Structures are given as structure tokens and as C-alpha cells.
CSV table of C-alpha atoms in Angstrom, one decimal:
chain,number,residue,atom,x,y,z
A,1,VAL,CA,-25.5,28.3,-95.8
A,2,ASP,CA,-27.5,25.3,-94.7
A,3,VAL,CA,-30.8,26.8,-93.7
A,4,VAL,CA,-32.2,30.2,-93.5
A,5,ALA,CA,-34.8,31.5,-91.0
A,6,SER,CA,-37.6,33.9,-91.0
A,7,ASP,CA,-39.2,35.2,-87.7
A,8,ALA,CA,-40.3,38.4,-88.6
A,9,GLU,CA,-43.2,39.8,-86.6
A,10,ILE,CA,-45.2,40.6,-89.4
A,11,PRO,CA,-48.7,40.6,-89.7
A,12,ALA,CA,-50.2,37.7,-92.0
A,13,ALA,CA,-52.7,40.1,-93.4
A,14,SER,CA,-49.6,41.7,-95.5
A,15,GLY,CA,-49.3,38.7,-97.6
A,16,TYR,CA,-45.7,38.3,-96.2
A,17,PRO,CA,-46.4,34.3,-95.9
A,18,ALA,CA,-47.5,33.9,-99.3
A,19,LEU,CA,-44.7,35.9,-100.7
A,20,ILE,CA,-41.7,33.9,-98.5
A,21,GLU,CA,-43.5,30.6,-99.1
A,22,ALA,CA,-43.8,30.8,-103.0
A,23,ARG,CA,-39.5,31.2,-102.4
A,24,GLY,CA,-39.5,27.9,-100.9
A,25,PHE,CA,-40.1,28.8,-97.1
A,26,ARG,CA,-42.1,26.8,-94.7
A,27,SER,CA,-43.7,27.2,-91.6
A,28,ILE,CA,-42.0,25.2,-88.6
A,29,GLU,CA,-42.8,25.6,-84.8
A,30,GLU,CA,-42.3,28.9,-83.0
A,31,VAL,CA,-38.9,29.4,-80.8
A,32,GLN,CA,-41.1,31.7,-78.0
A,33,PRO,CA,-44.3,30.7,-76.4
A,34,SER,CA,-46.7,32.4,-78.8
A,35,ARG,CA,-46.8,33.1,-82.9
A,36,HIS,CA,-49.6,35.6,-82.8
A,37,ARG,CA,-50.5,38.3,-80.4
A,38,LEU,CA,-53.3,40.9,-79.0
A,39,ALA,CA,-52.4,44.5,-79.4
A,40,LEU,CA,-54.3,47.9,-78.6
A,41,GLU,CA,-53.6,50.4,-81.4
A,42,LEU,CA,-52.7,53.6,-80.1
A,43,HIS,CA,-53.2,56.9,-81.8
A,44,PRO,CA,-51.2,60.5,-81.6
A,45,GLY,CA,-53.5,62.8,-79.6
A,46,VAL,CA,-55.7,60.4,-78.2
A,47,ALA,CA,-56.3,60.8,-74.6
A,48,GLU,CA,-55.8,58.3,-71.7
A,49,SER,CA,-59.4,58.7,-70.9
A,50,ALA,CA,-60.4,57.5,-73.9
A,51,TYR,CA,-58.7,54.3,-73.9
A,52,PHE,CA,-59.8,53.7,-70.2
A,53,ALA,CA,-63.1,54.0,-71.9
A,54,GLY,CA,-62.7,51.3,-73.8
A,55,PHE,CA,-61.7,48.9,-71.0
A,56,SER,CA,-64.6,46.2,-70.2
A,57,GLU,CA,-66.7,47.4,-67.2
A,58,THR,CA,-65.1,44.9,-64.4
A,59,THR,CA,-61.3,45.7,-65.9
A,60,ARG,CA,-62.2,49.4,-65.1
A,61,GLN,CA,-63.9,48.7,-61.6
A,62,LEU,CA,-61.0,46.5,-60.6
A,63,VAL,CA,-58.1,49.2,-61.6
A,64,ARG,CA,-60.5,51.9,-59.5
A,65,GLN,CA,-60.7,49.9,-57.0
A,66,ALA,CA,-56.7,49.1,-56.4
A,67,GLU,CA,-56.3,53.0,-56.8
A,68,LYS,CA,-58.7,53.3,-53.7
A,69,ALA,CA,-57.2,50.8,-51.9
A,70,GLY,CA,-54.1,52.6,-52.0
A,71,LEU,CA,-52.1,50.4,-54.1
A,72,ARG,CA,-48.7,52.3,-55.2
A,73,VAL,CA,-46.9,51.8,-58.5
A,74,ILE,CA,-43.0,52.1,-58.3
A,75,ARG,CA,-41.5,52.5,-61.7
A,76,TRP,CA,-38.3,51.2,-62.6
A,77,ASP,CA,-37.1,53.2,-65.7
A,78,ALA,CA,-33.8,54.6,-67.1
A,79,GLY,CA,-35.9,56.9,-68.7
A,80,VAL,CA,-32.9,57.1,-71.4
A,81,ARG,CA,-35.2,57.3,-74.7
A,82,ALA,CA,-35.1,60.7,-76.5
A,83,GLY,CA,-38.2,62.9,-75.2
A,84,GLY,CA,-39.0,60.2,-72.5
A,85,PRO,CA,-39.5,60.6,-68.7
A,86,ALA,CA,-36.6,62.0,-66.6
A,87,GLU,CA,-35.4,59.1,-64.0
A,88,THR,CA,-36.5,61.2,-61.1
A,89,SER,CA,-39.9,62.2,-62.3
A,90,PHE,CA,-42.7,59.8,-64.3
A,91,GLY,CA,-46.0,62.2,-64.2
A,92,ASP,CA,-49.5,61.1,-62.2
A,93,GLY,CA,-50.1,57.1,-61.1
A,94,PHE,CA,-46.2,56.2,-60.5
A,95,GLU,CA,-43.8,56.8,-57.7
A,96,VAL,CA,-40.1,56.8,-58.1
A,97,PRO,CA,-38.1,54.1,-56.5
A,98,GLY,CA,-37.3,54.7,-52.9
A,99,SER,CA,-36.7,52.3,-49.9
A,100,GLN,CA,-37.3,49.5,-52.4
A,101,GLY,CA,-33.8,49.0,-52.6
A,102,THR,CA,-31.8,48.4,-56.0
A,103,PRO,CA,-32.8,47.6,-59.6
A,104,ALA,CA,-30.9,44.4,-58.9
A,105,ASP,CA,-33.3,43.8,-55.8
A,106,ALA,CA,-36.6,44.6,-57.8
A,107,PHE,CA,-35.7,42.3,-60.4
A,108,GLU,CA,-34.6,39.5,-57.7
A,109,ARG,CA,-38.5,39.9,-56.3
A,110,LEU,CA,-39.9,39.7,-60.1
A,111,TYR,CA,-38.0,36.7,-60.2
A,112,GLY,CA,-39.4,35.2,-57.2
A,113,LEU,CA,-42.7,35.7,-58.1
A,114,LEU,CA,-42.2,34.0,-61.7
A,115,GLU,CA,-40.7,31.1,-59.7
A,116,ALA,CA,-44.2,30.7,-57.9
A,117,ALA,CA,-45.8,30.7,-60.8
A,118,ALA,CA,-43.7,28.3,-62.2
A,119,ALA,CA,-44.3,26.0,-59.7
A,120,ARG,CA,-48.1,26.4,-59.4
A,121,ARG,CA,-48.5,25.9,-63.3
A,122,HIS,CA,-45.8,23.5,-64.0
A,123,PHE,CA,-43.5,25.4,-66.6
A,124,GLY,CA,-39.7,25.8,-66.5
A,125,LEU,CA,-37.8,28.8,-66.3
A,126,GLY,CA,-34.3,30.0,-66.9
A,127,SER,CA,-31.5,30.7,-64.4
A,128,ARG,CA,-32.3,33.3,-61.9
A,129,ALA,CA,-28.5,35.1,-62.6
A,130,GLY,CA,-29.5,35.0,-66.2
A,131,PHE,CA,-33.0,36.7,-66.1
A,132,ILE,CA,-31.1,39.1,-63.9
A,133,ASP,CA,-28.4,40.2,-65.9
A,134,TRP,CA,-30.3,40.2,-69.1
A,135,SER,CA,-32.8,42.4,-67.3
A,136,LEU,CA,-30.7,44.8,-65.8
A,137,ALA,CA,-28.7,45.3,-69.1
A,138,GLY,CA,-32.1,46.2,-70.5
A,139,LEU,CA,-32.9,48.9,-67.9
A,140,ALA,CA,-29.8,50.8,-68.3
A,141,ALA,CA,-30.1,50.9,-71.9
A,142,GLY,CA,-33.7,52.4,-71.3
A,143,LEU,CA,-35.3,49.2,-73.1
A,144,ILE,CA,-36.8,47.3,-70.2
A,145,ILE,CA,-39.7,49.2,-67.7
A,146,LEU,CA,-40.3,47.4,-64.7
A,147,LEU,CA,-43.6,48.1,-62.5
A,148,GLU,CA,-44.1,46.6,-58.9
A,149,VAL,CA,-47.3,47.3,-56.8
A,150,TRP,CA,-46.8,48.0,-53.5
A,151,THR,CA,-49.4,48.1,-50.6
A,152,ALA,CA,-50.0,51.1,-48.1
A,153,ASP,CA,-48.7,48.5,-45.4
A,154,GLY,CA,-45.4,48.0,-47.9
A,155,ASP,CA,-45.9,44.7,-48.9
A,156,LEU,CA,-45.5,43.5,-52.6
A,157,ALA,CA,-48.6,42.7,-54.2
A,158,GLY,CA,-47.2,42.2,-57.6
A,159,ALA,CA,-44.7,43.1,-60.5
A,160,ALA,CA,-44.5,43.3,-64.2
A,161,SER,CA,-41.7,44.2,-66.9
A,162,PHE,CA,-42.2,45.7,-70.3
A,163,TYR,CA,-40.1,46.3,-73.4
A,164,ARG,CA,-39.9,49.3,-75.5
A,165,HIS,CA,-39.3,48.5,-79.2
A,166,GLY,CA,-40.5,49.1,-82.7
A,167,GLY,CA,-42.3,51.8,-81.6
A,168,ARG,CA,-44.5,49.9,-79.0
A,169,LEU,CA,-44.5,48.8,-75.7
A,170,THR,CA,-44.2,45.0,-75.0
A,171,TYR,CA,-45.8,43.0,-72.0
A,172,SER,CA,-43.3,40.4,-71.0
A,173,HIS,CA,-43.3,38.8,-67.3
A,174,SER,CA,-45.6,39.3,-64.7
A,175,GLY,CA,-46.7,37.7,-61.2
A,176,ASP,CA,-48.6,38.5,-58.4
A,177,LEU,CA,-48.9,37.4,-54.7
A,178,ALA,CA,-51.3,34.6,-54.7
A,179,ASP,CA,-52.2,35.2,-50.7
A,180,LEU,CA,-52.9,39.0,-51.6
A,181,ARG,CA,-55.6,38.3,-54.3
A,182,ARG,CA,-58.9,38.1,-52.6
A,183,THR,CA,-58.0,41.5,-51.0
A,184,TYR,CA,-56.5,43.1,-54.0
A,185,PRO,CA,-58.0,41.6,-56.8
A,186,GLY,CA,-57.3,44.4,-59.4
A,187,VAL,CA,-53.3,44.0,-59.2
A,188,ALA,CA,-52.6,42.8,-62.6
A,189,ARG,CA,-54.9,45.1,-64.2
A,190,LEU,CA,-53.6,48.2,-62.7
A,191,LEU,CA,-50.1,47.2,-63.9
A,192,LEU,CA,-51.5,47.2,-67.5
A,193,TRP,CA,-53.2,50.3,-67.3
A,194,ARG,CA,-50.3,51.9,-66.0
A,195,ALA,CA,-48.3,50.7,-69.0
A,196,ILE,CA,-50.9,51.9,-71.2
A,197,GLN,CA,-50.5,55.1,-69.8
A,198,ILE,CA,-46.6,55.0,-70.0
A,199,ALA,CA,-47.2,53.9,-74.0
A,200,VAL,CA,-49.7,56.9,-74.6
A,201,ARG,CA,-47.6,59.3,-73.2
A,202,GLU,CA,-44.7,58.5,-75.1
A,203,GLY,CA,-46.9,58.5,-78.3
A,204,MET,CA,-46.2,54.8,-78.9
A,205,VAL,CA,-48.3,53.5,-81.7
A,206,GLU,CA,-49.2,50.1,-80.1
A,207,MET,CA,-49.7,48.4,-76.6
A,208,ASP,CA,-48.4,44.5,-77.6
A,209,LEU,CA,-50.2,42.4,-74.6
A,210,ALA,CA,-48.4,39.6,-76.0
A,211,GLY,CA,-50.0,36.2,-77.1
A,212,VAL,CA,-52.2,33.6,-75.8
A,213,ASP,CA,-51.8,30.7,-78.4
A,214,VAL,CA,-49.5,27.6,-77.5
A,215,ARG,CA,-48.0,24.8,-79.1
A,216,GLY,CA,-50.5,22.9,-81.1
A,217,ALA,CA,-53.0,25.9,-80.8
A,218,ARG,CA,-52.1,28.4,-82.8
A,219,ILE,CA,-55.4,29.9,-83.1
A,220,GLU,CA,-57.7,32.2,-81.6
A,221,PRO,CA,-59.1,30.8,-78.1
A,222,ALA,CA,-62.8,29.8,-78.2
A,223,ARG,CA,-65.0,29.1,-75.7
A,224,GLY,CA,-63.7,26.5,-73.2
A,225,ASP,CA,-60.3,26.4,-74.3
A,226,PRO,CA,-57.7,26.2,-71.6
A,227,MET,CA,-56.2,30.0,-72.9
A,228,ARG,CA,-59.5,31.6,-73.2
A,229,GLY,CA,-59.3,32.9,-69.6
A,230,LEU,CA,-56.5,34.9,-70.5
A,231,TYR,CA,-57.4,36.0,-74.0
A,232,ASP,CA,-60.3,37.1,-72.4
A,233,PHE,CA,-58.5,39.4,-69.8
A,234,LYS,CA,-56.5,40.9,-72.6
A,235,ARG,CA,-59.3,41.4,-74.5
A,236,SER,CA,-60.9,43.5,-71.7
A,237,PHE,CA,-58.3,46.1,-72.5
A,238,GLY,CA,-59.5,46.7,-75.6
A,239,ALA,CA,-57.0,44.8,-77.4
A,240,THR,CA,-57.7,43.0,-80.7
A,241,TRP,CA,-56.4,39.6,-82.1
A,242,VAL,CA,-53.0,40.0,-84.7
A,243,GLU,CA,-52.4,36.9,-86.4
A,244,LEU,CA,-48.7,37.0,-87.2
A,245,THR,CA,-46.7,35.7,-90.1
A,246,GLY,CA,-44.5,33.3,-87.8
A,247,ASN,CA,-41.6,31.5,-87.8
A,248,HIS,CA,-40.4,29.6,-91.1
A,249,GLU,CA,-37.7,28.4,-92.6
A,250,ARG,CA,-35.9,27.6,-96.2
A,251,VAL,CA,-33.6,24.5,-96.1
A,252,ALA,CA,-30.8,24.5,-98.5
A,253,ARG,CA,-28.5,21.7,-98.1
A,254,PRO,CA,-30.9,19.2,-96.4
A,255,TRP,CA,-28.8,16.6,-95.5
A,256,ARG,CA,-26.3,18.6,-94.0
A,257,TYR,CA,-29.1,20.4,-92.2
A,258,GLY,CA,-30.3,17.1,-90.9
A,259,LEU,CA,-26.7,16.6,-89.7
A,260,GLY,CA,-26.2,19.4,-88.1
A,261,ARG,CA,-29.5,19.0,-86.2
A,262,VAL,CA,-28.4,15.5,-85.1
A,263,THR,CA,-24.8,16.5,-84.0
A,264,GLY,CA,-26.4,19.2,-82.1
A,265,ARG,CA,-27.9,16.8,-79.7
A,266,LEU,CA,-25.1,14.8,-79.0
A,267,PRO,CA,-23.7,15.3,-75.1
A,268,GLY,CA,-20.9,18.0,-75.1
A,269,ARG,CA,-22.1,19.7,-77.9
A,270,ARG,CA,-21.6,23.3,-77.9
A,271,ARG,CA,-23.6,26.0,-79.8
């Protein structure tokens, strides 16, 4: 073995970083966009209304505004998890897919929203085929949930996907129609509120709203930082900053490891 990596999502407060660093591991850059995360801790027996009351006033108002505007939340969810919802009944706040087509159609639409966002914000995006193939596999396994927001007129306003894992629900990909933001400013907040409702109803211990830190700034964003807006958005749901251990590696054979990194970048090299 040339190198051993540790990318466990363990809170730094646990003491795990010092434990592995004492054994020769060193901190390295992340593979995923963020190292840390914002999370809403959930507790069995606590009503949904209690979490809603913990949102900021603006977030509560925008969610109510979206509901009053007649926005519909379509839930794509295999519901195979033990004790989870049946495939044809998800409870208040959700509708089952009808005229929206197949799951593949739904993930095509989400990819289209992500593609538009990538063009606006200048970030890279994987292939459409790979994204849809992976998403359909996750949906079939009951690990991925896709929520879509549709207007009363039958227009798609936004969508978001979430992962079930480790007793928590994790916010993954999302996008909305930029042209409809003024008419329906509460789309993103409605999507996250519905996801929190799912997590509460399934007895999860955490709603993971994912990270906001970026390469070169693995810290809680301060006022004026480019990521502060996204940070404030997630904080408005009552989420708190969770500092994680982050990616580490222990190099056992430096010369072989260095050689492997060089040859791995050569043209035609398969990984």
C-alpha cells in the first residue's frame, strides 16, 4: 500500500483529527466541494411545527407565500425504506407523480436546471447520461428523493434531490427557474421545508444542508465573504455549523506515491 486516505465525516470536536494525525496522517484538499456542513439536529417526538417555528421570519413568510400561491410539490421516492412511506401516499404537502412523466424525465429536468445554473455561475457539470443513470439507480434503491415544485399553471418552478443515509437526509442538487423567481420567490425554501418534513416523519436524526466552504476558505463565512449569502440562507432554517475532520492521507511509500501521481496524469492512462 502506497497511501491510505481517510475522508470520514466525523466532527472535528470528537478529537479524531488529532488521533489520526498522531499516526502520520496529514490534512489534504477535499475531493468534494465542501469540507464542513450546516445541519439541523432532529429529535424523536418533536413536532414539525416546532422546527418551522425555529426558521427565520423571512423563511417562514416565503414558505407560506409559496403555499398560498398554489405551488405543488411532486415527490419522486421509491419509499422502500422500512417504515417509510408507501410509493403512492406521502402525506400532507406532497403529491405523487402524474402527468410529469417518468423518473428519467424528472431527472432530465433537474439536469436542465443545473445546466442553466452552471452557465450562469461558471462551474463545471458532469455528463447528463452519467447523472441520470446514477440518479435512477439511487431512486430505485430508495436512497435518493427528488422533489419538484410545479405552479398551478403546470410550469416547473424548481427541483432538488436529497440522499437518505446514516440516519440523516442530505441536501444534494437543486435548481430553479430564474424567470419565475420574482413571481415565486419561495421555491427554494419550500423545497427545503418539505425535505425537513420528510426527515422528521422518518425519524431521522439530522437534516444535512451540506456545506458552504470552498477551496482556499475552509472556514465559517464572515460578512462580506462570497459564500455568506448561501450560509445565511441555510442558517435561516435553524441549521448550525458543523466542523468536520476533512480529508487526510498517510503516505507509506513517498517515491512510489509520487511516481503514481505523475504517471496517472499521462495521456491515455486509465484509472
